[in-house]
Short mmCIF file of C-alpha atoms in Angstrom, two decimals:
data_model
loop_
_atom_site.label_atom_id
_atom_site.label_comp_id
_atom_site.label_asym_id
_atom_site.label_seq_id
_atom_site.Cartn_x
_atom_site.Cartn_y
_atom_site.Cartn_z
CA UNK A 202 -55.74 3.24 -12.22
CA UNK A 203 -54.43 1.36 -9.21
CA UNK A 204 -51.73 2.74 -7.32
CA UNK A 205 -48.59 1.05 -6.86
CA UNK A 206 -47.96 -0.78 -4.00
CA UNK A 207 -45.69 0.32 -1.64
CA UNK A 208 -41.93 -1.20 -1.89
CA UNK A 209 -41.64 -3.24 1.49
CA UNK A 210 -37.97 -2.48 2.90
CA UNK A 211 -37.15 -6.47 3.39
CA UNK A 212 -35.01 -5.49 6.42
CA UNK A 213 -38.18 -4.13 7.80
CA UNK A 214 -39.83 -7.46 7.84
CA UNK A 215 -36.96 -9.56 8.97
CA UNK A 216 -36.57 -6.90 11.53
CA UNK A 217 -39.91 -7.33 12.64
CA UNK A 218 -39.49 -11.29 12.75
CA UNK A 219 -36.15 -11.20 14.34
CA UNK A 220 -35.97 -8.10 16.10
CA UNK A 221 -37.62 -9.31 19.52
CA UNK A 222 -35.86 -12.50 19.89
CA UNK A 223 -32.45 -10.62 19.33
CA UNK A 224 -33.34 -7.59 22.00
CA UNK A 225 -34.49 -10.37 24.43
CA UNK A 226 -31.21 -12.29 24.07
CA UNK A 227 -29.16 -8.50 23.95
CA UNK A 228 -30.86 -8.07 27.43
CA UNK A 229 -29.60 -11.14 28.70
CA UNK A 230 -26.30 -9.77 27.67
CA UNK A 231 -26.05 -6.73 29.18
CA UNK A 232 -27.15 -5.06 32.67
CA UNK A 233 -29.31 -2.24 31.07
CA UNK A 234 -31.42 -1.70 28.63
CA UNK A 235 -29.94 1.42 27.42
CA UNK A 236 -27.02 -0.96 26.79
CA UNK A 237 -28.94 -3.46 25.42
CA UNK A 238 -30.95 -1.40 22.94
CA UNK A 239 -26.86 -0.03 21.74
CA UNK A 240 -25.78 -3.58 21.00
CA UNK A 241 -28.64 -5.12 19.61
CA UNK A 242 -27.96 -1.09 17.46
CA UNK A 243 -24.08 -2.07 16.32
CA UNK A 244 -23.99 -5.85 16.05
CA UNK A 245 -27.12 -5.04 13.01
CA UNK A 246 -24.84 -2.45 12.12
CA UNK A 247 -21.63 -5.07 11.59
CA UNK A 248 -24.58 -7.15 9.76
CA UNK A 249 -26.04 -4.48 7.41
CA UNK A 250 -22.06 -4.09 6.80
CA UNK A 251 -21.86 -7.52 5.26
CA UNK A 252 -25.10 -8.39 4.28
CA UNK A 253 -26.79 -6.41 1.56
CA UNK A 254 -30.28 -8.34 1.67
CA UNK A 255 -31.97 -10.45 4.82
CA UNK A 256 -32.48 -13.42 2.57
CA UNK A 257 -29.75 -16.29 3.71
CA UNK A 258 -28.72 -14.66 6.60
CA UNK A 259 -28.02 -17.39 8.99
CA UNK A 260 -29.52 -16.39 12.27
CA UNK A 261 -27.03 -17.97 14.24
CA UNK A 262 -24.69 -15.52 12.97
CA UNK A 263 -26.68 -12.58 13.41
CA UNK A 264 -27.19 -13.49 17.88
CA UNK A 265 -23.38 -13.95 17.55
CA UNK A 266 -22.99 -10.18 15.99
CA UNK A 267 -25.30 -9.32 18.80
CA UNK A 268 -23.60 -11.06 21.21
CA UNK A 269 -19.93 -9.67 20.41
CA UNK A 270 -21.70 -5.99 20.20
CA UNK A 271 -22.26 -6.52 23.34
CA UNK A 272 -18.89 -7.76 24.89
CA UNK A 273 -17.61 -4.57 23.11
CA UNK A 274 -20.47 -2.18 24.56
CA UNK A 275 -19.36 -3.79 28.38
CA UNK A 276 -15.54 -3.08 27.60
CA UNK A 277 -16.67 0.22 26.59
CA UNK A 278 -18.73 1.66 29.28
CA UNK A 279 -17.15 0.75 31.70
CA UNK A 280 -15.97 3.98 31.97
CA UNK A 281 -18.79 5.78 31.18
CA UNK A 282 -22.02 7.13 33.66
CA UNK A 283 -23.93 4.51 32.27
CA UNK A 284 -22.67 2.28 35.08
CA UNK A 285 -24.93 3.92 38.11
CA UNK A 286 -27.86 3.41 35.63
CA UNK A 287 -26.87 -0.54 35.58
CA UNK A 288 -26.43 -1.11 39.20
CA UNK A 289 -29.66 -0.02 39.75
CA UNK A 290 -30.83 -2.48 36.73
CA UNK A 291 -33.07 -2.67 34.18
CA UNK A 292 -36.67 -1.30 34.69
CA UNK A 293 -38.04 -2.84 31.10
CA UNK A 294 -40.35 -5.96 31.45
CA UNK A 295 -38.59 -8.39 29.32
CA UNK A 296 -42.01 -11.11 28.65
CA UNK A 297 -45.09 -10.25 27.66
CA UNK A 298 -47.45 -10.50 30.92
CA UNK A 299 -51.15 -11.01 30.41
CA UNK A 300 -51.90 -11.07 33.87
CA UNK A 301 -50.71 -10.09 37.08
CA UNK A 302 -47.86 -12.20 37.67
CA UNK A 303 -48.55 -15.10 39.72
CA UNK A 304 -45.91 -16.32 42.53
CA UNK A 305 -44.83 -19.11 40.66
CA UNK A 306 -43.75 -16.88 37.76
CA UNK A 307 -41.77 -14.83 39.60
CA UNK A 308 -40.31 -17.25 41.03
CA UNK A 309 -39.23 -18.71 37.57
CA UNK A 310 -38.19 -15.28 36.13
CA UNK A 311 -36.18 -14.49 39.66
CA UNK A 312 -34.63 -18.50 38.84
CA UNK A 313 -34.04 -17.41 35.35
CA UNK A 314 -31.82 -14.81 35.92
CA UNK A 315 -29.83 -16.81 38.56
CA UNK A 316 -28.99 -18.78 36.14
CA UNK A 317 -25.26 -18.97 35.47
CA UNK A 318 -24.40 -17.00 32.00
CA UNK A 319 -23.55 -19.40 29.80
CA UNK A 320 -26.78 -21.65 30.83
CA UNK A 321 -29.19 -18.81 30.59
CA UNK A 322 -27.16 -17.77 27.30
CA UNK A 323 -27.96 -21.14 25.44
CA UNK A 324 -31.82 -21.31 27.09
CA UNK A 325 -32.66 -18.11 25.56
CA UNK A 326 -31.35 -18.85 22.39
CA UNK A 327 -33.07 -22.13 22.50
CA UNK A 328 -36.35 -21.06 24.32
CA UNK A 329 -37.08 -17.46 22.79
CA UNK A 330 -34.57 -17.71 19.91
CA UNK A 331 -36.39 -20.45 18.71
CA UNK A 332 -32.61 -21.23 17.13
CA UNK A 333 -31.25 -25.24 16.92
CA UNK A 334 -28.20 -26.38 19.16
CA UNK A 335 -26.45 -26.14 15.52
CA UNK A 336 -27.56 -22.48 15.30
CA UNK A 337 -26.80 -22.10 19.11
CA UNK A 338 -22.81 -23.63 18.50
CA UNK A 339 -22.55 -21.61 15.86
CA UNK A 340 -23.38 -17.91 17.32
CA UNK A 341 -21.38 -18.92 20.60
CA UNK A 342 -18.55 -20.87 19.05
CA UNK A 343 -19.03 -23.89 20.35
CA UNK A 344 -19.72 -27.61 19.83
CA UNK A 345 -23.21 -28.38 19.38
CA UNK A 346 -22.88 -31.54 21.46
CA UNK A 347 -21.90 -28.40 24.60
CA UNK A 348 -24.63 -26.30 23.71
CA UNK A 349 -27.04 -29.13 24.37
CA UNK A 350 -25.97 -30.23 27.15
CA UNK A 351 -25.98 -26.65 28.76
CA UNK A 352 -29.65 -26.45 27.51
CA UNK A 353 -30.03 -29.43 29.97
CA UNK A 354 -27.73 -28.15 32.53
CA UNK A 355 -30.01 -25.12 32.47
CA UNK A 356 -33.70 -26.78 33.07
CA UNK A 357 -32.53 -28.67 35.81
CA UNK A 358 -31.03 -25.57 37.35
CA UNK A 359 -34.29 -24.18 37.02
CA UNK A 360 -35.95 -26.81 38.60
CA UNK A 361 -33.67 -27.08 41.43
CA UNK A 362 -34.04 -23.36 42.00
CA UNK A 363 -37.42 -23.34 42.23
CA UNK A 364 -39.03 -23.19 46.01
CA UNK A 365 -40.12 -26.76 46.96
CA UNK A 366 -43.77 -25.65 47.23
CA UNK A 367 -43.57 -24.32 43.63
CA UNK A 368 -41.61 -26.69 41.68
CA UNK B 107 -43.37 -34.16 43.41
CA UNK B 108 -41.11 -32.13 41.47
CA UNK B 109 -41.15 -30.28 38.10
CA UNK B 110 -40.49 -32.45 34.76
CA UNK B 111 -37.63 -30.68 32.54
CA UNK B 112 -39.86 -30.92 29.61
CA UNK B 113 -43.31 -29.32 31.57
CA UNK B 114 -40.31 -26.44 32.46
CA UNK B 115 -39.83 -26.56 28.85
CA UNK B 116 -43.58 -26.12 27.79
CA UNK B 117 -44.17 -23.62 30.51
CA UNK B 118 -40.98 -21.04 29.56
CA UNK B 119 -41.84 -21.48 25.85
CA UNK B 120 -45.06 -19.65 26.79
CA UNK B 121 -43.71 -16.69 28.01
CA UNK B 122 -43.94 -14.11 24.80
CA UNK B 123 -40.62 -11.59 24.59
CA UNK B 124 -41.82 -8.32 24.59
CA UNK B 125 -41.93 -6.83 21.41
CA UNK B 126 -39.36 -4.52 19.80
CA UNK B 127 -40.65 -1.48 20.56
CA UNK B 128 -41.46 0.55 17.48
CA UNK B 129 -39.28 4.09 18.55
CA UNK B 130 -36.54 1.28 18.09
CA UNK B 131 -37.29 -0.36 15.37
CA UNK B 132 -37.41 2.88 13.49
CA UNK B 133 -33.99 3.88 15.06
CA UNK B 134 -32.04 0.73 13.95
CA UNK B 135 -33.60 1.33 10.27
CA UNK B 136 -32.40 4.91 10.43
CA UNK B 137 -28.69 3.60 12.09
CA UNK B 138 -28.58 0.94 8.57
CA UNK B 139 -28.92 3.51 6.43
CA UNK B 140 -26.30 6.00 8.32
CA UNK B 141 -23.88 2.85 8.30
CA UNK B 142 -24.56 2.57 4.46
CA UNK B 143 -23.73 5.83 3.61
CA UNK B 144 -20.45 6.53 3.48
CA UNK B 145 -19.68 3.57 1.11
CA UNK B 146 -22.73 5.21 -1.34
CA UNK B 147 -20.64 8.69 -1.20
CA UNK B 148 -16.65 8.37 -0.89
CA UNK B 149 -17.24 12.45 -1.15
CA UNK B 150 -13.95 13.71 0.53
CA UNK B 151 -14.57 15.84 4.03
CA UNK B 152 -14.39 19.30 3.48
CA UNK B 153 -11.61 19.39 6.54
CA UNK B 154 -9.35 17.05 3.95
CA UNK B 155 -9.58 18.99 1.45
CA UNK B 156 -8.80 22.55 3.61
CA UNK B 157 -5.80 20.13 5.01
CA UNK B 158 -4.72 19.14 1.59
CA UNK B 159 -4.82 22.80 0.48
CA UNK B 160 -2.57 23.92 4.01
CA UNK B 161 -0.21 20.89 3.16
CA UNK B 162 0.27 21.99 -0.54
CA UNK B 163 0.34 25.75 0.38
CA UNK B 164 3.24 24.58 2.60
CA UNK B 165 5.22 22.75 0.39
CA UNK B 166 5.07 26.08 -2.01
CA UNK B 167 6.03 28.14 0.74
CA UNK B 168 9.28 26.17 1.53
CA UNK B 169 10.25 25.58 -1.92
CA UNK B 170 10.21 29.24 -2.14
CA UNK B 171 11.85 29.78 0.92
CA UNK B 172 14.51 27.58 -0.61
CA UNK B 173 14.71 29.01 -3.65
CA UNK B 174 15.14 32.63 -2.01
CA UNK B 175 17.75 31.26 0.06
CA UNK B 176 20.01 30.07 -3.08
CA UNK B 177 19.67 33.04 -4.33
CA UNK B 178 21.34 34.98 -1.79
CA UNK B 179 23.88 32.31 -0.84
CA UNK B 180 24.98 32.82 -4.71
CA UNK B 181 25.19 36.58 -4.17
CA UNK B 182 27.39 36.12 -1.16
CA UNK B 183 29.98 33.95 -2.71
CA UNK B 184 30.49 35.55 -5.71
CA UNK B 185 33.24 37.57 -6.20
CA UNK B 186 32.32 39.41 -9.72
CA UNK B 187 29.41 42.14 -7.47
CA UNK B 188 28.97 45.18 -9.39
CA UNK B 189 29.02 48.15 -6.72
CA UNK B 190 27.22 51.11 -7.53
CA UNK B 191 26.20 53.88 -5.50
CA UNK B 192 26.44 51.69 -2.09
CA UNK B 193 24.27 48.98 -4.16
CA UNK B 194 25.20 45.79 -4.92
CA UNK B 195 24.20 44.65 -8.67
CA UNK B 196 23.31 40.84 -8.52
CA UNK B 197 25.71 39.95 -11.46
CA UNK B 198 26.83 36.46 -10.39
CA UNK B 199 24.06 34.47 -11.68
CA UNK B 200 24.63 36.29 -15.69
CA UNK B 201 28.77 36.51 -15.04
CA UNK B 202 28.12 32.40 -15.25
CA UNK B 203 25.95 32.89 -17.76
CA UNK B 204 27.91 34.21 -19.98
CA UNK B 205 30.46 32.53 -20.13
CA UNK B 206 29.87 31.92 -24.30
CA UNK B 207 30.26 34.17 -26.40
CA UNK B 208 27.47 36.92 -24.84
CA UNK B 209 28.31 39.03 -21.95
CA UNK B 210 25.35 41.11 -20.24
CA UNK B 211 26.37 44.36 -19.02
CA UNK B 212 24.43 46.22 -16.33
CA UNK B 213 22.65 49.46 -18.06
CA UNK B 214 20.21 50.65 -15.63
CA UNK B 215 19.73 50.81 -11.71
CA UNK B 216 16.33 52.13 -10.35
CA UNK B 217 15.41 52.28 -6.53
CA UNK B 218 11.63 53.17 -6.41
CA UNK B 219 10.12 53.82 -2.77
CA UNK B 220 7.18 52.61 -2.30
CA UNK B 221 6.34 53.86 1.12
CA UNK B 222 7.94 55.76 4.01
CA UNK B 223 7.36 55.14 7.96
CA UNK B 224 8.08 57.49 11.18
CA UNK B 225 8.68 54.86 13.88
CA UNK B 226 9.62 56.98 16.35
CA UNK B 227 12.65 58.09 18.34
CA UNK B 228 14.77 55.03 19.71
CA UNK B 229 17.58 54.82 22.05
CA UNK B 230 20.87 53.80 19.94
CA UNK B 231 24.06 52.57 21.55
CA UNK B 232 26.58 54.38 19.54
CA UNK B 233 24.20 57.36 18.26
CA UNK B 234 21.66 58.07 21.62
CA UNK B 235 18.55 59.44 20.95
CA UNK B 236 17.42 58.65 17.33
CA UNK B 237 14.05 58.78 14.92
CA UNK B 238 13.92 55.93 13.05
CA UNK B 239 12.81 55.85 9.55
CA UNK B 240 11.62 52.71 7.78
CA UNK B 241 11.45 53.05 3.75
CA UNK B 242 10.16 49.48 1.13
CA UNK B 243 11.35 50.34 -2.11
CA UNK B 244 12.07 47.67 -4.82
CA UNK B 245 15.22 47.55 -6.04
CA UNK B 246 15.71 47.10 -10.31
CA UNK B 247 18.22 46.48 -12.27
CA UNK B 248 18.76 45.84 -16.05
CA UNK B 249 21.46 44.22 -18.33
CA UNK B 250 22.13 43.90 -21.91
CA UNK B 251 23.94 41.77 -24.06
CA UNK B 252 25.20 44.47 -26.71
CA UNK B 253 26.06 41.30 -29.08
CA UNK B 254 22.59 39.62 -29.51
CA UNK B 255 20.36 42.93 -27.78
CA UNK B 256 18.82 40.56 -25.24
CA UNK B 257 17.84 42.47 -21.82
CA UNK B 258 16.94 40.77 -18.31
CA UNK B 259 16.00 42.64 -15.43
CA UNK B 260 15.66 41.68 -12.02
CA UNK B 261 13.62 43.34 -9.14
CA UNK B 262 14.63 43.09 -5.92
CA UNK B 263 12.46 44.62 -2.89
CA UNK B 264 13.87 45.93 -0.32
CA UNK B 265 13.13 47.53 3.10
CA UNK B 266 15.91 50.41 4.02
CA UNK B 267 16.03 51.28 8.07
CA UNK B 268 17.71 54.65 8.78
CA UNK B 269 19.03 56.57 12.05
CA UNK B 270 19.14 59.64 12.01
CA UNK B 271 20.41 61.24 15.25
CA UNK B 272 18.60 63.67 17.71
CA UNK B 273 21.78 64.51 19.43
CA UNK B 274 22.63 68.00 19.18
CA UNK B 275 26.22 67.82 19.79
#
C-alpha cells in the first residue's frame, strides 16, 4: 500500500516563488538586513491576516504590504540599537554572484544603490519583481503612466552613472 | 559609445536575487501560524480571568461594606434601643417591622468570648500606666413574637478593649 503523499502547505510554495523577489525589494527598503528580514516578517503577517489561501493574491499588493512594513519598521527603530548596526550597513550579498565580481559590476551595483529611492523602488519591482507597471502603480499607489516613466528615469540614471570607460 | 537602456535592461535582468534563505523561510511559516492563532482560540488569558475575579470580589466587598454601613446608620437614629446591661439591643429594624399586628420582644442576650489578648501595658492620658486587654466575642440576641411564635436572632461580633489601671494610688 502506497503511502500518502505529503499535504504541500500552499504558502510554502508561493513562499518559495515569491519569497526572494519580496526580501530583495524589503532590502531596498530598509538599511539592514535585520530590518529587512522584520518587514518582509510583518507585511506577510498583515497578508496571512487577510488572505486565507495564496491563490489570487495579487502580487502587487503583497510588495505594497512589504513596503508599508517597512515604513513602520523605520518609524519604529528609530529608537532602538538597531541604528549603529545600520550605519555600518548591510553585510548580506543581495545577487547571486557566480564569479568574482568584475569592475563593471560593481560599478553597476555601487550605481544601483545611488539611485534615488523612488527610481530604484520601481526598477526592482520591475527588474527582480518581475511585476508590470500596473502591478508596480498598484503596490506604490501610483499612476501606472509614473511608474513607467520612473522605470525610464532609472536606466538612464544608471547609464549616466556609470564611469565613461565602463558604460 | 555609451550603454543602450535596453542592453542595461538585459544585463540587470541577469543578476539572480539571492535566495530566501531557508532559517527564514522556516521563520516566516512559523510567524503565519503564531499570527493565526489567536483567531483559532478566543481562549480568555488567565490574567483576565484573575482580573475579572479581583473586579467581582470587589464589587462584593463594597456592597457589603454598604450594607454594614446601613445597618449601623439605622441603629444610630433610632430612638426605640433596648438597653440592657450596658448593651444596646438592635431593635429598630423589628420596632418597624412590626408595626402590624405582631410585635417581637427581645427574650435572650448572649455575649460569647471567643478569645482574650494581653497587649501590654500602655501609657493612658487620664488613667497612666495601663495593661490593655483586647477580648472578640459575638454578640446574640433573640426576639419573639408571642402572637404568631416566630423568633429571629441576630449575631453581632464584637471586639471589647479594656484599661485596666496599674496605678497604685
Amino acid at each position: 500500500m502506497d503511502a500518502m503523499p505529503a499535504q504541500v502547505d500552499p504558502w510554502r510554495a508561493w513562499l518559495h516563488e515569491w519569497g526572494t523577489r519580496l526580501l530583495l525589494y524589503a532590502r531596498h527598503q530598509t538599511p539592514s538586513e535585520a530590518d529587512a528580514q522584520d518587514a518582509l516578517q510583518e507585511g506577510l503577517v498583515r497578508l496571512w491576516r487577510q488572505a486565507t489561501t495564496p491563490t489570487g493574491v495579487p502580487p502587487g499588493m503583497v510588495f505594497r504590504l512589504v513596503r508599508q512594513a517597512a515604513i513602520d519598521h523605520a518609524r519604529q527603530r528609530q529608537r532602538r540599537e538597531r541604528r549603529e548596526q545600520a550605519a555600518a550597513g548591510s553585510t548580506v550579498e543581495p545577487f547571486i554572484c557566480p564569479v568574482e565580481p568584475d569592475e563593471r559590476r560593481q560599478a553597476l551595483q555601487a550605481a544601483v544603490s545611488r539611485l534615488p529611492h523612488d527610481q530604484r523602488e520601481v526598477l526592482t519591482l520591475k527588474i527582480w519583481g518581475e511585476l508590470t507597471f500596473d502591478q508596480i502603480a498598484q503596490a506604490l499607489d501610483i499612476p501606472p503612466a509614473t511608474a513607467a516613466s520612473r522605470y525610464r528615469y532609472a536606466l538612464d540614471h544608471l547609464r549616466r552613472l556609470l564611469p565613461p570607460t565602463l558604460a | 559609445m555609451s550603454l543602450h537602456p535596453d542592453d542595461l535592461e538585459r544585463e540587470l535582468q541577469q543578476w539572480q536575487p539571492a535566495p530566501l534563505p531557508e532559517i527564514l523561510a522556516e521563520r516566516l511559516l512559523a510567524a503565519r501560524t503564531d499570527a493565526l492563532q489567536p483567531a483559532a482560540s478566543p481562549t480568555p488569558q488567565p490574567w483576565r480571568i484573575r482580573s475579572r475575579l479581583v473586579m467581582l470580589g470587589s464589587v462584593a466587598a463594597a456592597l457589603a461594606l454598604a450594607a454594614g454601613a446601613l445597618f449601623q446608620a439605622r441603629r444610630s437614629f433610632d430612638p426605640g434601643r433596648l438597653m440592657t446591661s450596658g448593651t444596646e439591643l438592635p431593635l429598630a429594624s423589628l420596632g418597624s417591622a412590626s408595626a402590624g399586628s405582631s410585635r417581637y420582644l427581645p427574650v435572650d442576650w448572649g455575649n460569647m468570648i471567643l478569645s482574650a489578648a494581653d497587649d501590654g501595658v500602655v501609657q493612658h492620658e487620664d488613667l497612666g500606666p495601663a495593661r490593655r486587654l483586647r477580648y472578640e466575642a459575638v454578640e446574640t440576641f433573640r426576639f419573639r413574637d408571642p402572637q404568631s411564635g416566630a423568633t429571629i436572632q441576630i449575631e453581632v461580633p464584637r471586639e471589647d478593649i479594656v484599661l485596666v489601671s496599674l496605678d497604685p494610688i
